[in-house]
Amino acid sequence: MAPHGGSAHTDGPWYRTYVVVWFWLLVITVLEVGAVAVTLPRALLVTLLVVLSLMKAALIVAYFMHLRYERLNFIFAVLAPAILIVVLVAGVAPDGVNAVLLRR
């Protein structure tokens, strides 16, 4: 990214994108704190916090790690292991829950 003036990816100053992303990260963080402060059912709270965290991670990866401007193959190389980890954890999680429940 060009240190001065506009870049090839944006029309405005180079820092404008980062300020906008920072603002949305702040909004999501405030929503997370608000969700914890308000009494919600536990399952809804956990689901909401996971979704908000994934949104924050996507913003950080896309803009601060510059994957938004990378080639699609590189993005697939980063996302494929992450998706594989989620699938593996989802496959093993029921056994882990059963093991914890059997110990009681």
PDB file of N, CA and C in Angstrom:
ATOM      1  N   MET A   1       0.844  -1.168   0.000  1.00  0.00           N
ATOM      2  CA  MET A   1       0.000   0.000   0.000  1.00  0.00           C
ATOM      3  C   MET A   1       0.887   1.227   0.000  1.00  0.00           C
ATOM      4  N   ALA A   2       0.497   2.228  -0.727  1.00  0.00           N
ATOM      5  CA  ALA A   2       1.278   3.452  -0.824  1.00  0.00           C
ATOM      6  C   ALA A   2       1.207   4.234   0.477  1.00  0.00           C
ATOM      7  N   PRO A   3       2.359   4.714   0.995  1.00  0.00           N
ATOM      8  CA  PRO A   3       2.335   5.438   2.269  1.00  0.00           C
ATOM      9  C   PRO A   3       1.745   6.831   2.156  1.00  0.00           C
ATOM     10  N   HIS A   4       1.727   7.413   0.970  1.00  0.00           N
ATOM     11  CA  HIS A   4       1.216   8.764   0.812  1.00  0.00           C
ATOM     12  C   HIS A   4       0.171   8.774  -0.290  1.00  0.00           C
ATOM     13  N   GLY A   5      -0.825   9.642  -0.118  1.00  0.00           N
ATOM     14  CA  GLY A   5      -1.839   9.823  -1.144  1.00  0.00           C
ATOM     15  C   GLY A   5      -2.721   8.597  -1.284  1.00  0.00           C
ATOM     16  N   GLY A   6      -3.386   8.479  -2.416  1.00  0.00           N
ATOM     17  CA  GLY A   6      -4.296   7.379  -2.667  1.00  0.00           C
ATOM     18  C   GLY A   6      -3.546   6.128  -3.050  1.00  0.00           C
ATOM     19  N   SER A   7      -4.221   5.001  -2.953  1.00  0.00           N
ATOM     20  CA  SER A   7      -3.621   3.744  -3.352  1.00  0.00           C
ATOM     21  C   SER A   7      -4.370   3.210  -4.551  1.00  0.00           C
ATOM     22  N   ALA A   8      -3.880   2.105  -5.050  1.00  0.00           N
ATOM     23  CA  ALA A   8      -4.521   1.501  -6.211  1.00  0.00           C
ATOM     24  C   ALA A   8      -5.848   0.856  -5.836  1.00  0.00           C
ATOM     25  N   HIS A   9      -6.078   0.608  -4.523  1.00  0.00           N
ATOM     26  CA  HIS A   9      -7.268  -0.125  -4.096  1.00  0.00           C
ATOM     27  C   HIS A   9      -8.396   0.781  -3.652  1.00  0.00           C
ATOM     28  N   THR A  10      -8.096   2.012  -3.298  1.00  0.00           N
ATOM     29  CA  THR A  10      -9.136   2.906  -2.798  1.00  0.00           C
ATOM     30  C   THR A  10      -9.069   4.229  -3.537  1.00  0.00           C
ATOM     31  N   ASP A  11     -10.159   4.938  -3.465  1.00  0.00           N
ATOM     32  CA  ASP A  11     -10.201   6.245  -4.110  1.00  0.00           C
ATOM     33  C   ASP A  11      -9.753   7.353  -3.173  1.00  0.00           C
ATOM     34  N   GLY A  12      -9.917   7.189  -1.871  1.00  0.00           N
ATOM     35  CA  GLY A  12      -9.602   8.220  -0.904  1.00  0.00           C
ATOM     36  C   GLY A  12      -8.204   8.064  -0.352  1.00  0.00           C
ATOM     37  N   PRO A  13      -7.920   8.797   0.718  1.00  0.00           N
ATOM     38  CA  PRO A  13      -6.628   8.654   1.376  1.00  0.00           C
ATOM     39  C   PRO A  13      -6.448   7.221   1.892  1.00  0.00           C
ATOM     40  N   TRP A  14      -5.202   6.768   2.001  1.00  0.00           N
ATOM     41  CA  TRP A  14      -4.926   5.375   2.341  1.00  0.00           C
ATOM     42  C   TRP A  14      -5.413   5.015   3.732  1.00  0.00           C
ATOM     43  N   TYR A  15      -5.475   5.976   4.652  1.00  0.00           N
ATOM     44  CA  TYR A  15      -5.875   5.658   6.017  1.00  0.00           C
ATOM     45  C   TYR A  15      -7.383   5.619   6.203  1.00  0.00           C
ATOM     46  N   ARG A  16      -8.155   6.099   5.255  1.00  0.00           N
ATOM     47  CA  ARG A  16      -9.609   6.141   5.406  1.00  0.00           C
ATOM     48  C   ARG A  16     -10.190   4.739   5.585  1.00  0.00           C
ATOM     49  N   THR A  17      -9.698   3.786   4.824  1.00  0.00           N
ATOM     50  CA  THR A  17     -10.181   2.415   4.937  1.00  0.00           C
ATOM     51  C   THR A  17      -9.937   1.869   6.339  1.00  0.00           C
ATOM     52  N   TYR A  18      -8.744   2.154   6.893  1.00  0.00           N
ATOM     53  CA  TYR A  18      -8.419   1.644   8.227  1.00  0.00           C
ATOM     54  C   TYR A  18      -9.282   2.300   9.296  1.00  0.00           C
ATOM     55  N   VAL A  19      -9.595   3.558   9.135  1.00  0.00           N
ATOM     56  CA  VAL A  19     -10.454   4.239  10.105  1.00  0.00           C
ATOM     57  C   VAL A  19     -11.863   3.657  10.062  1.00  0.00           C
ATOM     58  N   VAL A  20     -12.361   3.392   8.864  1.00  0.00           N
ATOM     59  CA  VAL A  20     -13.696   2.805   8.734  1.00  0.00           C
ATOM     60  C   VAL A  20     -13.723   1.404   9.340  1.00  0.00           C
ATOM     61  N   VAL A  21     -12.697   0.613   9.057  1.00  0.00           N
ATOM     62  CA  VAL A  21     -12.632  -0.740   9.630  1.00  0.00           C
ATOM     63  C   VAL A  21     -12.510  -0.654  11.145  1.00  0.00           C
ATOM     64  N   TRP A  22     -11.693   0.259  11.648  1.00  0.00           N
ATOM     65  CA  TRP A  22     -11.563   0.438  13.095  1.00  0.00           C
ATOM     66  C   TRP A  22     -12.920   0.791  13.707  1.00  0.00           C
ATOM     67  N   PHE A  23     -13.672   1.668  13.048  1.00  0.00           N
ATOM     68  CA  PHE A  23     -14.982   2.043  13.555  1.00  0.00           C
ATOM     69  C   PHE A  23     -15.892   0.821  13.652  1.00  0.00           C
ATOM     70  N   TRP A  24     -15.921  -0.024  12.622  1.00  0.00           N
ATOM     71  CA  TRP A  24     -16.786  -1.209  12.655  1.00  0.00           C
ATOM     72  C   TRP A  24     -16.318  -2.210  13.702  1.00  0.00           C
ATOM     73  N   LEU A  25     -15.010  -2.317  13.896  1.00  0.00           N
ATOM     74  CA  LEU A  25     -14.515  -3.186  14.970  1.00  0.00           C
ATOM     75  C   LEU A  25     -14.962  -2.653  16.329  1.00  0.00           C
ATOM     76  N   LEU A  26     -14.955  -1.341  16.482  1.00  0.00           N
ATOM     77  CA  LEU A  26     -15.430  -0.732  17.727  1.00  0.00           C
ATOM     78  C   LEU A  26     -16.919  -0.998  17.929  1.00  0.00           C
ATOM     79  N   VAL A  27     -17.705  -0.862  16.868  1.00  0.00           N
ATOM     80  CA  VAL A  27     -19.154  -1.106  16.960  1.00  0.00           C
ATOM     81  C   VAL A  27     -19.418  -2.562  17.360  1.00  0.00           C
ATOM     82  N   ILE A  28     -18.700  -3.486  16.738  1.00  0.00           N
ATOM     83  CA  ILE A  28     -18.898  -4.906  17.063  1.00  0.00           C
ATOM     84  C   ILE A  28     -18.493  -5.185  18.508  1.00  0.00           C
ATOM     85  N   THR A  29     -17.413  -4.558  18.966  1.00  0.00           N
ATOM     86  CA  THR A  29     -16.985  -4.752  20.347  1.00  0.00           C
ATOM     87  C   THR A  29     -18.022  -4.213  21.319  1.00  0.00           C
ATOM     88  N   VAL A  30     -18.587  -3.053  21.013  1.00  0.00           N
ATOM     89  CA  VAL A  30     -19.641  -2.496  21.869  1.00  0.00           C
ATOM     90  C   VAL A  30     -20.852  -3.430  21.888  1.00  0.00           C
ATOM     91  N   LEU A  31     -21.187  -4.007  20.733  1.00  0.00           N
ATOM     92  CA  LEU A  31     -22.296  -4.970  20.688  1.00  0.00           C
ATOM     93  C   LEU A  31     -21.992  -6.198  21.544  1.00  0.00           C
ATOM     94  N   GLU A  32     -20.736  -6.656  21.528  1.00  0.00           N
ATOM     95  CA  GLU A  32     -20.369  -7.803  22.352  1.00  0.00           C
ATOM     96  C   GLU A  32     -20.508  -7.477  23.836  1.00  0.00           C
ATOM     97  N   VAL A  33     -20.018  -6.321  24.234  1.00  0.00           N
ATOM     98  CA  VAL A  33     -20.120  -5.920  25.647  1.00  0.00           C
ATOM     99  C   VAL A  33     -21.591  -5.750  26.030  1.00  0.00           C
ATOM    100  N   GLY A  34     -22.375  -5.157  25.146  1.00  0.00           N
ATOM    101  CA  GLY A  34     -23.803  -4.983  25.410  1.00  0.00           C
ATOM    102  C   GLY A  34     -24.534  -6.307  25.515  1.00  0.00           C
ATOM    103  N   ALA A  35     -24.142  -7.264  24.681  1.00  0.00           N
ATOM    104  CA  ALA A  35     -24.787  -8.582  24.733  1.00  0.00           C
ATOM    105  C   ALA A  35     -24.497  -9.285  26.047  1.00  0.00           C
ATOM    106  N   VAL A  36     -23.294  -9.094  26.571  1.00  0.00           N
ATOM    107  CA  VAL A  36     -22.951  -9.714  27.853  1.00  0.00           C
ATOM    108  C   VAL A  36     -23.661  -8.988  28.995  1.00  0.00           C
ATOM    109  N   ALA A  37     -23.798  -7.658  28.878  1.00  0.00           N
ATOM    110  CA  ALA A  37     -24.434  -6.884  29.949  1.00  0.00           C
ATOM    111  C   ALA A  37     -25.929  -7.173  30.045  1.00  0.00           C
ATOM    112  N   VAL A  38     -26.562  -7.417  28.893  1.00  0.00           N
ATOM    113  CA  VAL A  38     -27.990  -7.740  28.876  1.00  0.00           C
ATOM    114  C   VAL A  38     -28.143  -9.230  29.174  1.00  0.00           C
ATOM    115  N   THR A  39     -29.138  -9.554  29.948  1.00  0.00           N
ATOM    116  CA  THR A  39     -29.371 -10.954  30.286  1.00  0.00           C
ATOM    117  C   THR A  39     -30.020 -11.657  29.105  1.00  0.00           C
ATOM    118  N   LEU A  40     -29.263 -12.558  28.509  1.00  0.00           N
ATOM    119  CA  LEU A  40     -29.763 -13.350  27.381  1.00  0.00           C
ATOM    120  C   LEU A  40     -29.646 -14.819  27.743  1.00  0.00           C
ATOM    121  N   PRO A  41     -30.440 -15.669  27.097  1.00  0.00           N
ATOM    122  CA  PRO A  41     -30.241 -17.115  27.299  1.00  0.00           C
ATOM    123  C   PRO A  41     -28.816 -17.501  26.894  1.00  0.00           C
ATOM    124  N   ARG A  42     -28.252 -18.450  27.618  1.00  0.00           N
ATOM    125  CA  ARG A  42     -26.843 -18.793  27.436  1.00  0.00           C
ATOM    126  C   ARG A  42     -26.521 -19.223  26.006  1.00  0.00           C
ATOM    127  N   ALA A  43     -27.365 -20.051  25.408  1.00  0.00           N
ATOM    128  CA  ALA A  43     -27.108 -20.529  24.043  1.00  0.00           C
ATOM    129  C   ALA A  43     -27.131 -19.369  23.051  1.00  0.00           C
ATOM    130  N   LEU A  44     -28.081 -18.460  23.214  1.00  0.00           N
ATOM    131  CA  LEU A  44     -28.167 -17.295  22.331  1.00  0.00           C
ATOM    132  C   LEU A  44     -26.956 -16.390  22.527  1.00  0.00           C
ATOM    133  N   LEU A  45     -26.542 -16.202  23.768  1.00  0.00           N
ATOM    134  CA  LEU A  45     -25.389 -15.355  24.050  1.00  0.00           C
ATOM    135  C   LEU A  45     -24.121 -15.934  23.428  1.00  0.00           C
ATOM    136  N   VAL A  46     -23.907 -17.221  23.594  1.00  0.00           N
ATOM    137  CA  VAL A  46     -22.712 -17.857  23.028  1.00  0.00           C
ATOM    138  C   VAL A  46     -22.733 -17.779  21.502  1.00  0.00           C
ATOM    139  N   THR A  47     -23.872 -18.059  20.911  1.00  0.00           N
ATOM    140  CA  THR A  47     -23.987 -17.984  19.454  1.00  0.00           C
ATOM    141  C   THR A  47     -23.731 -16.574  18.960  1.00  0.00           C
ATOM    142  N   LEU A  48     -24.318 -15.591  19.625  1.00  0.00           N
ATOM    143  CA  LEU A  48     -24.126 -14.198  19.233  1.00  0.00           C
ATOM    144  C   LEU A  48     -22.663 -13.773  19.356  1.00  0.00           C
ATOM    145  N   LEU A  49     -22.006 -14.169  20.456  1.00  0.00           N
ATOM    146  CA  LEU A  49     -20.605 -13.805  20.643  1.00  0.00           C
ATOM    147  C   LEU A  49     -19.703 -14.482  19.611  1.00  0.00           C
ATOM    148  N   VAL A  50     -20.004 -15.720  19.264  1.00  0.00           N
ATOM    149  CA  VAL A  50     -19.201 -16.412  18.243  1.00  0.00           C
ATOM    150  C   VAL A  50     -19.377 -15.734  16.888  1.00  0.00           C
ATOM    151  N   VAL A  51     -20.600 -15.390  16.533  1.00  0.00           N
ATOM    152  CA  VAL A  51     -20.851 -14.728  15.244  1.00  0.00           C
ATOM    153  C   VAL A  51     -20.156 -13.366  15.199  1.00  0.00           C
ATOM    154  N   LEU A  52     -20.260 -12.601  16.278  1.00  0.00           N
ATOM    155  CA  LEU A  52     -19.610 -11.290  16.306  1.00  0.00           C
ATOM    156  C   LEU A  52     -18.090 -11.427  16.256  1.00  0.00           C
ATOM    157  N   SER A  53     -17.557 -12.435  16.922  1.00  0.00           N
ATOM    158  CA  SER A  53     -16.109 -12.658  16.878  1.00  0.00           C
ATOM    159  C   SER A  53     -15.650 -13.051  15.484  1.00  0.00           C
ATOM    160  N   LEU A  54     -16.437 -13.870  14.800  1.00  0.00           N
ATOM    161  CA  LEU A  54     -16.085 -14.242  13.425  1.00  0.00           C
ATOM    162  C   LEU A  54     -16.130 -13.034  12.499  1.00  0.00           C
ATOM    163  N   MET A  55     -17.093 -12.139  12.740  1.00  0.00           N
ATOM    164  CA  MET A  55     -17.156 -10.912  11.936  1.00  0.00           C
ATOM    165  C   MET A  55     -15.912 -10.060  12.163  1.00  0.00           C
ATOM    166  N   LYS A  56     -15.494  -9.932  13.420  1.00  0.00           N
ATOM    167  CA  LYS A  56     -14.287  -9.161  13.716  1.00  0.00           C
ATOM    168  C   LYS A  56     -13.061  -9.816  13.099  1.00  0.00           C
ATOM    169  N   ALA A  57     -12.968 -11.128  13.187  1.00  0.00           N
ATOM    170  CA  ALA A  57     -11.824 -11.826  12.603  1.00  0.00           C
ATOM    171  C   ALA A  57     -11.788 -11.640  11.087  1.00  0.00           C
ATOM    172  N   ALA A  58     -12.948 -11.689  10.464  1.00  0.00           N
ATOM    173  CA  ALA A  58     -12.996 -11.498   9.012  1.00  0.00           C
ATOM    174  C   ALA A  58     -12.539 -10.096   8.617  1.00  0.00           C
ATOM    175  N   LEU A  59     -12.956  -9.092   9.367  1.00  0.00           N
ATOM    176  CA  LEU A  59     -12.517  -7.718   9.088  1.00  0.00           C
ATOM    177  C   LEU A  59     -11.006  -7.570   9.270  1.00  0.00           C
ATOM    178  N   ILE A  60     -10.484  -8.144  10.325  1.00  0.00           N
ATOM    179  CA  ILE A  60      -9.045  -8.031  10.591  1.00  0.00           C
ATOM    180  C   ILE A  60      -8.243  -8.755   9.519  1.00  0.00           C
ATOM    181  N   VAL A  61      -8.672  -9.961   9.174  1.00  0.00           N
ATOM    182  CA  VAL A  61      -7.953 -10.726   8.150  1.00  0.00           C
ATOM    183  C   VAL A  61      -8.043 -10.018   6.798  1.00  0.00           C
ATOM    184  N   ALA A  62      -9.193  -9.494   6.466  1.00  0.00           N
ATOM    185  CA  ALA A  62      -9.375  -8.875   5.153  1.00  0.00           C
ATOM    186  C   ALA A  62      -8.604  -7.574   5.007  1.00  0.00           C
ATOM    187  N   TYR A  63      -8.628  -6.733   6.033  1.00  0.00           N
ATOM    188  CA  TYR A  63      -8.052  -5.399   5.868  1.00  0.00           C
ATOM    189  C   TYR A  63      -6.678  -5.245   6.522  1.00  0.00           C
ATOM    190  N   PHE A  64      -6.517  -5.690   7.756  1.00  0.00           N
ATOM    191  CA  PHE A  64      -5.233  -5.480   8.423  1.00  0.00           C
ATOM    192  C   PHE A  64      -4.203  -6.518   8.003  1.00  0.00           C
ATOM    193  N   MET A  65      -4.639  -7.694   7.557  1.00  0.00           N
ATOM    194  CA  MET A  65      -3.706  -8.694   7.036  1.00  0.00           C
ATOM    195  C   MET A  65      -3.679  -8.657   5.513  1.00  0.00           C
ATOM    196  N   HIS A  66      -4.396  -7.717   4.930  1.00  0.00           N
ATOM    197  CA  HIS A  66      -4.371  -7.420   3.492  1.00  0.00           C
ATOM    198  C   HIS A  66      -4.812  -8.583   2.604  1.00  0.00           C
ATOM    199  N   LEU A  67      -5.597  -9.501   3.120  1.00  0.00           N
ATOM    200  CA  LEU A  67      -6.054 -10.605   2.284  1.00  0.00           C
ATOM    201  C   LEU A  67      -7.139 -10.178   1.312  1.00  0.00           C
ATOM    202  N   ARG A  68      -7.723  -9.043   1.553  1.00  0.00           N
ATOM    203  CA  ARG A  68      -8.761  -8.557   0.642  1.00  0.00           C
ATOM    204  C   ARG A  68      -8.181  -8.294  -0.744  1.00  0.00           C
ATOM    205  N   TYR A  69      -6.923  -7.935  -0.787  1.00  0.00           N
ATOM    206  CA  TYR A  69      -6.311  -7.580  -2.059  1.00  0.00           C
ATOM    207  C   TYR A  69      -5.441  -8.696  -2.631  1.00  0.00           C
ATOM    208  N   GLU A  70      -5.424  -9.828  -1.971  1.00  0.00           N
ATOM    209  CA  GLU A  70      -4.595 -10.930  -2.440  1.00  0.00           C
ATOM    210  C   GLU A  70      -5.321 -11.743  -3.493  1.00  0.00           C
ATOM    211  N   ARG A  71      -4.563 -12.577  -4.139  1.00  0.00           N
ATOM    212  CA  ARG A  71      -5.139 -13.442  -5.150  1.00  0.00           C
ATOM    213  C   ARG A  71      -6.044 -14.477  -4.482  1.00  0.00           C
ATOM    214  N   LEU A  72      -6.991 -14.932  -5.222  1.00  0.00           N
ATOM    215  CA  LEU A  72      -7.983 -15.868  -4.692  1.00  0.00           C
ATOM    216  C   LEU A  72      -7.333 -17.179  -4.234  1.00  0.00           C
ATOM    217  N   ASN A  73      -6.311 -17.640  -4.937  1.00  0.00           N
ATOM    218  CA  ASN A  73      -5.644 -18.890  -4.550  1.00  0.00           C
ATOM    219  C   ASN A  73      -5.002 -18.775  -3.166  1.00  0.00           C
ATOM    220  N   PHE A  74      -4.413 -17.623  -2.871  1.00  0.00           N
ATOM    221  CA  PHE A  74      -3.794 -17.436  -1.570  1.00  0.00           C
ATOM    222  C   PHE A  74      -4.855 -17.434  -0.476  1.00  0.00           C
ATOM    223  N   ILE A  75      -5.987 -16.817  -0.755  1.00  0.00           N
ATOM    224  CA  ILE A  75      -7.082 -16.796   0.217  1.00  0.00           C
ATOM    225  C   ILE A  75      -7.579 -18.212   0.480  1.00  0.00           C
ATOM    226  N   PHE A  76      -7.705 -19.012  -0.570  1.00  0.00           N
ATOM    227  CA  PHE A  76      -8.121 -20.401  -0.381  1.00  0.00           C
ATOM    228  C   PHE A  76      -7.072 -21.168   0.428  1.00  0.00           C
ATOM    229  N   ALA A  77      -5.805 -20.878   0.214  1.00  0.00           N
ATOM    230  CA  ALA A  77      -4.742 -21.554   0.965  1.00  0.00           C
ATOM    231  C   ALA A  77      -4.816 -21.218   2.446  1.00  0.00           C
ATOM    232  N   VAL A  78      -5.300 -20.043   2.798  1.00  0.00           N
ATOM    233  CA  VAL A  78      -5.435 -19.655   4.208  1.00  0.00           C
ATOM    234  C   VAL A  78      -6.745 -20.183   4.774  1.00  0.00           C
ATOM    235  N   LEU A  79      -7.809 -20.105   3.995  1.00  0.00           N
ATOM    236  CA  LEU A  79      -9.125 -20.500   4.510  1.00  0.00           C
ATOM    237  C   LEU A  79      -9.325 -22.012   4.574  1.00  0.00           C
ATOM    238  N   ALA A  80      -8.735 -22.760   3.681  1.00  0.00           N
ATOM    239  CA  ALA A  80      -8.950 -24.210   3.660  1.00  0.00           C
ATOM    240  C   ALA A  80      -8.528 -24.870   4.970  1.00  0.00           C
ATOM    241  N   PRO A  81      -7.338 -24.576   5.527  1.00  0.00           N
ATOM    242  CA  PRO A  81      -7.009 -25.179   6.828  1.00  0.00           C
ATOM    243  C   PRO A  81      -7.951 -24.735   7.940  1.00  0.00           C
ATOM    244  N   ALA A  82      -8.382 -23.482   7.912  1.00  0.00           N
ATOM    245  CA  ALA A  82      -9.300 -23.006   8.949  1.00  0.00           C
ATOM    246  C   ALA A  82     -10.625 -23.756   8.873  1.00  0.00           C
ATOM    247  N   ILE A  83     -11.125 -23.945   7.673  1.00  0.00           N
ATOM    248  CA  ILE A  83     -12.382 -24.691   7.507  1.00  0.00           C
ATOM    249  C   ILE A  83     -12.185 -26.144   7.927  1.00  0.00           C
ATOM    250  N   LEU A  84     -11.040 -26.725   7.594  1.00  0.00           N
ATOM    251  CA  LEU A  84     -10.756 -28.108   7.991  1.00  0.00           C
ATOM    252  C   LEU A  84     -10.717 -28.244   9.513  1.00  0.00           C
ATOM    253  N   ILE A  85     -10.128 -27.272  10.192  1.00  0.00           N
ATOM    254  CA  ILE A  85     -10.077 -27.311  11.656  1.00  0.00           C
ATOM    255  C   ILE A  85     -11.485 -27.254  12.240  1.00  0.00           C
ATOM    256  N   VAL A  86     -12.333 -26.395  11.690  1.00  0.00           N
ATOM    257  CA  VAL A  86     -13.709 -26.278  12.186  1.00  0.00           C
ATOM    258  C   VAL A  86     -14.450 -27.599  11.978  1.00  0.00           C
ATOM    259  N   VAL A  87     -14.264 -28.223  10.817  1.00  0.00           N
ATOM    260  CA  VAL A  87     -14.934 -29.494  10.533  1.00  0.00           C
ATOM    261  C   VAL A  87     -14.429 -30.579  11.486  1.00  0.00           C
ATOM    262  N   LEU A  88     -13.108 -30.618  11.711  1.00  0.00           N
ATOM    263  CA  LEU A  88     -12.560 -31.635  12.619  1.00  0.00           C
ATOM    264  C   LEU A  88     -13.049 -31.427  14.055  1.00  0.00           C
ATOM    265  N   VAL A  89     -13.076 -30.196  14.518  1.00  0.00           N
ATOM    266  CA  VAL A  89     -13.566 -29.926  15.873  1.00  0.00           C
ATOM    267  C   VAL A  89     -15.045 -30.279  15.975  1.00  0.00           C
ATOM    268  N   ALA A  90     -15.813 -29.941  14.952  1.00  0.00           N
ATOM    269  CA  ALA A  90     -17.239 -30.282  14.967  1.00  0.00           C
ATOM    270  C   ALA A  90     -17.432 -31.799  14.965  1.00  0.00           C
ATOM    271  N   GLY A  91     -16.543 -32.530  14.330  1.00  0.00           N
ATOM    272  CA  GLY A  91     -16.654 -33.991  14.316  1.00  0.00           C
ATOM    273  C   GLY A  91     -16.257 -34.628  15.633  1.00  0.00           C
ATOM    274  N   VAL A  92     -15.311 -34.021  16.349  1.00  0.00           N
ATOM    275  CA  VAL A  92     -14.810 -34.598  17.594  1.00  0.00           C
ATOM    276  C   VAL A  92     -15.585 -34.072  18.803  1.00  0.00           C
ATOM    277  N   ALA A  93     -16.198 -32.927  18.692  1.00  0.00           N
ATOM    278  CA  ALA A  93     -16.880 -32.300  19.818  1.00  0.00           C
ATOM    279  C   ALA A  93     -17.951 -33.181  20.463  1.00  0.00           C
ATOM    280  N   PRO A  94     -18.794 -33.889  19.700  1.00  0.00           N
ATOM    281  CA  PRO A  94     -19.783 -34.744  20.376  1.00  0.00           C
ATOM    282  C   PRO A  94     -19.159 -35.799  21.275  1.00  0.00           C
ATOM    283  N   ASP A  95     -18.037 -36.387  20.854  1.00  0.00           N
ATOM    284  CA  ASP A  95     -17.363 -37.360  21.711  1.00  0.00           C
ATOM    285  C   ASP A  95     -16.819 -36.701  22.972  1.00  0.00           C
ATOM    286  N   GLY A  96     -16.290 -35.494  22.832  1.00  0.00           N
ATOM    287  CA  GLY A  96     -15.788 -34.772  23.999  1.00  0.00           C
ATOM    288  C   GLY A  96     -16.895 -34.442  24.974  1.00  0.00           C
ATOM    289  N   VAL A  97     -18.023 -34.051  24.461  1.00  0.00           N
ATOM    290  CA  VAL A  97     -19.165 -33.730  25.332  1.00  0.00           C
ATOM    291  C   VAL A  97     -19.647 -34.990  26.032  1.00  0.00           C
ATOM    292  N   ASN A  98     -19.708 -36.109  25.298  1.00  0.00           N
ATOM    293  CA  ASN A  98     -20.114 -37.361  25.919  1.00  0.00           C
ATOM    294  C   ASN A  98     -19.141 -37.790  27.008  1.00  0.00           C
ATOM    295  N   ALA A  99     -17.842 -37.623  26.782  1.00  0.00           N
ATOM    296  CA  ALA A  99     -16.845 -37.991  27.784  1.00  0.00           C
ATOM    297  C   ALA A  99     -17.016 -37.148  29.043  1.00  0.00           C
ATOM    298  N   VAL A 100     -17.293 -35.859  28.878  1.00  0.00           N
ATOM    299  CA  VAL A 100     -17.499 -34.988  30.040  1.00  0.00           C
ATOM    300  C   VAL A 100     -18.765 -35.385  30.777  1.00  0.00           C
ATOM    301  N   LEU A 101     -19.822 -35.689  30.027  1.00  0.00           N
ATOM    302  CA  LEU A 101     -21.084 -36.060  30.666  1.00  0.00           C
ATOM    303  C   LEU A 101     -20.986 -37.400  31.383  1.00  0.00           C
ATOM    304  N   LEU A 102     -20.186 -38.334  30.853  1.00  0.00           N
ATOM    305  CA  LEU A 102     -20.039 -39.635  31.500  1.00  0.00           C
ATOM    306  C   LEU A 102     -19.252 -39.544  32.805  1.00  0.00           C
ATOM    307  N   ARG A 103     -18.418 -38.555  32.968  1.00  0.00           N
ATOM    308  CA  ARG A 103     -17.628 -38.406  34.189  1.00  0.00           C
ATOM    309  C   ARG A 103     -18.472 -37.923  35.355  1.00  0.00           C
ATOM    310  N   ARG A 104     -19.617 -37.358  35.061  1.00  0.00           N
ATOM    311  CA  ARG A 104     -20.471 -36.834  36.149  1.00  0.00           C
ATOM    312  C   ARG A 104     -21.145 -37.936  36.888  1.00  0.00           C
TER     313      ARG A 104
END
